[in-house]
Short mmCIF file of C-alpha atoms in Angstrom, two decimals:
data_model
loop_
_atom_site.label_atom_id
_atom_site.label_comp_id
_atom_site.label_asym_id
_atom_site.label_seq_id
_atom_site.Cartn_x
_atom_site.Cartn_y
_atom_site.Cartn_z
CA MET Q 1 166.95 9.24 112.99
CA GLN Q 2 169.09 6.55 111.35
CA ILE Q 3 168.68 5.77 107.84
CA THR Q 4 170.41 3.32 105.80
CA ILE Q 5 170.66 1.42 102.72
CA ALA Q 6 172.79 -1.82 102.74
CA ASP Q 7 172.11 -5.10 100.83
CA ASN Q 8 168.89 -3.99 98.93
CA ARG Q 9 167.46 -3.39 101.79
CA PHE Q 10 166.36 0.26 102.96
CA ALA Q 11 165.65 0.79 106.30
CA LEU Q 12 164.24 4.25 108.73
CA ASN Q 13 165.49 3.53 112.20
CA GLY Q 14 166.02 0.08 111.59
CA VAL Q 15 162.34 -0.82 110.04
CA GLU Q 16 162.61 -2.10 106.75
CA VAL Q 17 160.55 -0.47 104.19
CA GLN Q 18 159.95 -1.44 100.53
CA PHE Q 19 159.04 1.02 97.77
CA PRO Q 20 156.43 2.37 97.35
CA LEU Q 21 156.52 3.27 100.77
CA ASP Q 22 153.60 3.18 102.60
CA ILE Q 23 152.33 6.96 104.03
CA GLN Q 24 151.24 5.45 107.12
CA GLN Q 25 154.09 3.39 108.18
CA LEU Q 26 156.08 6.41 107.43
CA LYS Q 27 154.18 8.51 109.72
CA SER Q 28 154.30 5.41 112.36
CA ILE Q 29 158.29 5.96 112.50
CA LEU Q 30 158.93 9.38 111.94
CA GLY Q 31 155.54 10.80 113.32
CA GLU Q 32 152.59 12.42 111.97
CA SER Q 33 153.57 15.02 109.14
CA ARG Q 34 152.33 18.04 107.40
CA HIS Q 35 150.57 17.58 103.85
CA VAL Q 36 150.34 19.58 101.05
CA ALA Q 37 148.55 18.54 98.23
CA LYS Q 38 149.40 19.53 94.69
CA LYS Q 39 148.01 19.43 91.17
CA TYR Q 40 149.94 16.23 90.30
CA ASN Q 41 150.92 14.54 93.66
CA HIS Q 42 150.98 15.05 97.35
CA ILE Q 43 154.12 16.21 99.44
CA TYR Q 44 154.20 15.31 103.01
CA THR Q 45 156.50 16.96 105.03
CA TRP Q 46 158.59 16.19 108.40
CA ASP Q 47 159.53 19.96 109.50
CA THR Q 48 161.62 18.67 112.08
CA LEU Q 49 163.37 16.01 110.00
CA GLY Q 50 164.00 18.15 107.19
CA ILE Q 51 162.23 14.76 105.22
CA LEU Q 52 159.85 15.19 102.81
CA ALA Q 53 157.88 12.37 101.01
CA TYR Q 54 155.96 12.63 97.34
CA SER Q 55 152.99 10.81 96.99
CA LYS Q 56 150.91 10.52 93.52
CA ASN Q 57 147.79 8.96 94.63
CA GLY Q 58 148.59 10.40 98.37
CA LYS Q 59 148.43 6.66 100.02
CA GLU Q 60 152.06 5.01 98.45
CA VAL Q 61 155.14 7.28 98.29
CA GLU Q 62 157.36 7.32 95.35
CA SER Q 63 160.30 9.23 96.24
CA PHE Q 64 161.69 9.84 99.65
CA VAL Q 65 163.56 12.94 100.07
CA LEU Q 66 165.93 14.48 102.23
CA GLU Q 67 166.42 18.63 102.43
CA LEU Q 68 170.16 19.43 103.11
CA THR Q 69 169.93 23.40 102.38
CA PRO Q 70 166.42 25.74 103.15
CA THR Q 71 163.94 26.71 100.66
CA LYS Q 72 161.05 28.19 101.06
CA TYR Q 73 158.24 26.60 99.51
CA ASP Q 74 154.77 26.10 101.30
CA PHE Q 75 155.80 22.17 101.76
CA SER Q 76 159.63 23.01 102.76
CA PRO Q 77 160.73 22.00 106.34
CA ALA Q 78 161.26 24.14 108.68
CA SER Q 79 164.53 22.09 109.57
CA THR Q 80 167.56 20.87 106.78
CA PHE Q 81 168.16 16.89 107.06
CA ALA Q 82 171.06 16.28 109.89
CA ALA Q 83 170.65 13.34 110.91
CA SER Q 84 172.76 9.71 109.96
CA PHE Q 85 172.00 8.32 106.69
CA THR Q 86 174.43 5.57 105.32
CA ILE Q 87 174.53 3.78 102.02
CA ASN Q 88 176.69 0.21 102.33
CA ASP Q 89 178.17 1.12 105.30
CA THR Q 90 179.78 4.19 104.29
CA GLU Q 91 178.58 8.18 105.55
CA PHE Q 92 175.95 8.89 102.28
CA ARG Q 93 178.35 12.12 102.06
CA THR Q 94 181.67 10.14 101.26
CA TYR Q 95 179.84 7.44 99.58
CA ILE Q 96 178.46 9.79 96.96
CA GLU Q 97 181.67 11.37 96.26
CA GLN Q 98 183.58 8.20 96.08
CA HIS Q 99 180.92 7.24 93.28
CA LYS Q 100 179.88 10.69 91.63
CA SER Q 101 181.75 9.34 88.67
CA SER Q 102 179.33 6.50 87.85
CA ALA Q 103 176.27 9.11 88.67
CA ARG Q 104 173.94 9.50 85.38
CA LYS Q 105 173.29 13.10 84.86
CA VAL Q 106 170.39 14.37 82.46
CA ASN Q 107 173.20 16.73 80.73
CA LYS Q 108 177.18 17.02 80.86
CA ARG Q 109 176.39 20.20 82.93
CA ASP Q 110 174.33 18.44 85.41
CA GLU Q 111 176.86 18.66 88.42
CA GLY Q 112 175.05 15.85 90.06
CA GLY Q 113 173.07 12.58 89.02
CA THR Q 114 171.81 9.86 89.78
CA ILE Q 115 173.36 6.44 91.37
CA THR Q 116 172.43 2.94 91.20
CA VAL Q 117 172.61 1.82 94.88
CA GLY Q 118 170.94 -2.34 94.54
CA ASP Q 119 167.53 -1.84 94.27
CA PHE Q 120 167.37 1.83 94.71
CA ASP Q 121 168.33 5.17 92.47
CA VAL Q 122 169.43 7.85 94.99
CA TRP Q 123 169.21 11.29 93.06
CA ILE Q 124 171.30 13.87 94.10
CA ASP Q 125 170.82 17.73 93.23
CA VAL Q 126 174.04 19.89 93.38
CA GLU Q 127 174.08 23.46 92.99
CA ASP Q 128 177.27 26.05 92.73
CA GLY Q 129 178.67 22.62 94.20
CA VAL Q 130 176.96 22.39 97.08
CA MET Q 131 174.86 19.42 97.86
CA THR Q 132 171.34 20.56 98.49
CA THR Q 133 168.89 17.20 98.20
CA VAL Q 134 169.06 13.84 98.03
CA ALA Q 135 165.80 11.63 96.77
CA ILE Q 136 165.84 7.76 97.04
CA SER Q 137 163.42 5.99 95.14
CA GLN Q 138 162.98 2.36 93.64
CA TYR Q 139 165.66 1.94 90.87
CA VAL Q 140 163.65 0.71 87.55
CA PRO Q 141 166.04 -0.93 85.21
CA PRO Q 142 165.45 1.19 81.86
CA ALA Q 143 163.92 -0.03 78.63
CA PRO Q 144 165.90 -1.57 76.06
CA LYS Q 145 166.39 1.33 73.28
CA VAL Q 146 164.89 1.14 70.09
CA TYR Q 147 165.74 2.92 67.43
CA SER Q 148 164.25 4.35 63.97
CA ASP Q 149 165.79 3.49 60.84
CA LYS Q 150 163.87 6.87 59.53
CA TYR Q 151 167.18 8.74 58.46
CA LYS Q 152 168.76 5.63 57.33
CA TYR Q 153 170.52 6.55 54.42
CA GLN Q 154 167.84 5.93 51.09
CA PRO Q 155 169.40 6.32 47.49
CA ILE Q 156 166.42 7.17 45.08
CA ALA Q 157 165.18 5.49 41.98
CA GLY Q 158 165.77 8.00 39.98
CA GLU Q 159 168.42 10.37 38.52
CA LYS Q 160 169.99 12.43 41.61
CA ILE Q 161 170.93 15.89 41.01
CA GLU Q 162 174.70 16.62 41.24
CA PHE Q 163 175.86 19.64 43.19
CA ALA Q 164 179.03 21.41 43.25
CA ASP Q 165 177.68 24.05 46.00
CA PHE Q 166 176.44 22.52 49.44
CA ASN Q 167 175.27 26.02 50.74
CA PHE Q 168 173.13 26.09 47.35
CA LYS Q 169 172.14 22.44 48.24
CA LEU Q 170 170.80 23.53 51.63
CA ALA Q 171 168.92 26.21 50.15
CA VAL Q 172 167.04 24.12 47.70
CA ILE Q 173 166.57 21.82 50.66
CA GLN Q 174 165.20 24.23 52.46
CA GLU Q 175 162.83 24.73 50.07
CA LEU Q 176 161.92 21.33 48.95
CA MET Q 177 161.88 19.87 52.61
CA TYR Q 178 160.53 22.89 54.70
CA ASN Q 179 158.81 24.75 52.41
CA LYS Q 180 157.23 22.73 50.06
CA GLU Q 181 157.12 19.38 52.33
CA LEU Q 182 158.09 17.49 49.02
CA LEU Q 183 161.42 16.46 50.32
CA LYS Q 184 160.99 13.40 52.64
CA PRO Q 185 161.32 12.48 56.03
CA LYS Q 186 161.67 16.45 57.53
CA PHE Q 187 164.71 16.47 59.16
CA ASP Q 188 164.52 17.12 62.92
CA LEU Q 189 167.65 17.71 64.56
CA TYR Q 190 167.01 16.39 67.79
CA GLU Q 191 164.54 13.52 66.49
CA PHE Q 192 167.41 12.15 64.54
CA VAL Q 193 170.24 12.70 67.60
CA GLU Q 194 168.08 10.43 69.72
CA ASN Q 195 168.05 7.76 67.36
CA TYR Q 196 171.45 7.65 66.36
CA ALA Q 197 173.06 4.80 67.91
CA THR Q 198 176.51 4.70 66.53
CA ARG Q 199 177.51 7.47 69.49
CA GLU Q 200 175.88 9.94 71.61
CA ILE Q 201 175.21 13.29 70.58
CA ASP Q 202 175.08 16.23 72.88
CA ILE Q 203 173.36 19.13 70.99
CA GLU Q 204 173.72 21.20 74.12
CA GLU Q 205 177.60 20.80 73.85
CA GLU Q 206 178.31 20.30 70.12
CA GLY Q 207 175.51 22.64 68.66
CA TYR Q 208 177.66 25.15 67.96
CA GLU Q 209 179.87 23.84 65.70
CA PHE Q 210 178.80 21.48 62.56
CA ILE Q 211 177.94 18.11 64.04
CA PRO Q 212 179.55 15.76 61.66
CA GLU Q 213 177.04 12.87 61.38
CA VAL Q 214 174.49 15.58 60.55
CA THR Q 215 176.63 17.28 58.21
CA ALA Q 216 177.51 13.64 56.34
CA TYR Q 217 173.32 13.16 56.12
CA PHE Q 218 172.89 16.08 54.51
CA GLU Q 219 175.97 15.79 51.99
CA ALA Q 220 174.60 12.06 51.06
CA LEU Q 221 170.98 12.95 50.91
CA GLU Q 222 169.81 13.01 47.30
CA ILE Q 223 167.67 14.56 45.39
CA ASP Q 224 165.66 13.82 42.51
CA LYS Q 225 165.83 16.00 39.49
CA LYS Q 226 162.25 15.12 39.22
CA PHE Q 227 161.78 18.33 41.75
CA ALA Q 228 163.98 20.48 39.62
CA SER Q 229 161.18 21.93 38.05
CA GLU Q 230 159.54 23.06 41.62
CA ILE Q 231 162.32 25.72 42.09
CA THR Q 232 161.15 29.27 40.88
CA GLU Q 233 162.45 31.29 44.08
CA LEU Q 234 165.23 30.34 46.38
CA SER Q 235 165.42 32.18 49.11
CA GLN Q 236 168.19 32.37 52.58
CA ASP Q 237 167.18 33.61 55.63
CA GLY Q 238 169.13 33.11 59.27
CA GLY Q 239 165.72 31.72 60.55
CA ASP Q 240 165.48 28.84 57.72
CA ASP Q 241 165.04 25.34 59.19
CA ILE Q 242 167.86 24.17 57.56
CA TYR Q 243 169.92 26.29 59.21
CA GLY Q 244 168.87 25.13 62.44
CA GLN Q 245 169.55 21.26 61.36
CA LEU Q 246 173.16 21.97 60.64
CA LEU Q 247 174.92 24.64 63.63
CA ARG Q 248 171.63 24.32 66.39
CA PHE Q 249 173.49 27.83 67.78
CA TRP Q 250 174.62 29.96 64.81
CA ASP Q 251 174.01 33.50 65.22
CA GLY Q 252 174.05 34.56 61.99
CA GLU Q 253 177.22 36.51 62.01
CA ASP Q 254 179.48 34.77 59.77
CA ASP Q 255 179.82 33.54 56.44
CA ALA Q 256 179.05 29.66 57.25
CA PHE Q 257 175.78 29.47 54.74
CA ASN Q 258 177.27 31.74 51.94
CA ILE Q 259 176.68 29.98 48.47
CA LYS Q 260 180.20 30.43 46.86
CA ASN Q 261 179.36 28.80 43.29
CA PHE Q 262 176.27 29.39 41.43
CA GLU Q 263 177.15 26.57 38.68
CA ASP Q 264 173.91 24.89 40.12
CA VAL Q 265 171.95 27.11 38.56
CA LYS Q 266 171.80 24.89 35.85
CA HIS Q 267 169.56 22.55 37.30
CA PHE Q 268 166.48 24.50 37.87
CA PRO Q 269 165.50 26.07 34.46
CA ASN Q 270 162.45 27.62 36.45
CA LEU Q 271 164.74 29.57 39.12
CA LYS Q 272 164.02 33.36 38.05
CA ARG Q 273 164.64 35.11 41.89
CA MET Q 274 167.32 34.50 44.80
CA ASN Q 275 167.61 36.08 47.86
CA LEU Q 276 170.69 35.57 49.56
CA PHE Q 277 172.99 36.75 52.16
CA HIS Q 278 174.84 39.56 51.91
CA ALA Q 279 178.39 39.32 50.41
CA ASP Q 280 181.16 41.63 49.62
CA ASN Q 281 181.14 40.60 45.60
CA LEU Q 282 176.87 40.66 45.33
CA GLY Q 283 177.33 42.91 42.45
CA GLU Q 284 179.29 40.37 40.75
CA ILE Q 285 177.24 38.17 41.23
CA GLN Q 286 173.94 39.40 40.48
CA ALA Q 287 175.80 40.36 37.26
CA GLN Q 288 176.51 36.90 36.51
CA LEU Q 289 173.08 35.66 37.65
CA ALA Q 290 171.56 38.38 35.47
CA GLU Q 291 172.97 36.77 32.45
CA LYS Q 292 171.07 33.34 33.04
CA GLY Q 293 167.74 35.49 33.64
CA ILE Q 294 167.86 35.26 37.61
CA VAL Q 295 167.25 38.11 39.80
CA ALA Q 296 169.49 38.18 42.80
CA GLU Q 297 169.27 40.18 45.72
CA ALA Q 298 171.18 40.48 49.43
CA ILE Q 299 168.89 40.79 52.73
#
């Protein structure tokens, strides 16, 4: 058994094949296969070769797979792939090692990735440092990325509220944007990141700290004074949407969102109650707010 990828050619035992691969042609080259039909695709297995072929319609194969380590599914080959496979005249493991820095990864923790070789994508699955699977498919150039300007800075037409305390502002945003849905657009962290063109933001990597661009968005966000009368109560809770947007993996164990300066209550004449994160000086805060006719409690 011999597999080669070279000069935009994919060949099996010297026979050039093209994607989508014809299942009958594969059988003529590799011999008869075992067939398992799943809900969304058909899987053809060559047990002695350690090879699988995935087809959506049962006739044309989109992915040609080499199993390098044993698996225990009903379609798993009885043997692992041990035949010759070369990429541009180089043994495939060596080639992959030489080009792993160019592999496209799902995320930074992805040990494998996809290497494009001419007209083909070579996907490598690596688990605990061991290469387990190689899949060959047609390379399809990605469509040009189109970015939405949904989160582009938009100054308001009216008079904006000037906040003295950023965390107070966040509590107001929670009420107006997520609870009452008056402040738009409703911010979604993953959507924001998807449409952020200046750099790639990795939420899984960066979400344990404040992401500067997200913080900057809320710092710049203008809130019209016309919404001030809508605020009758502010309630801080660790599960509030706003905190998950700013600090995705916040555990609630620190005072990152505690309000320190309550001067901003002056903007909200109808504010009568506040539920706050616990603070050592809660009594002092309650007395300060009581003078302004606001009842404050700690969650």
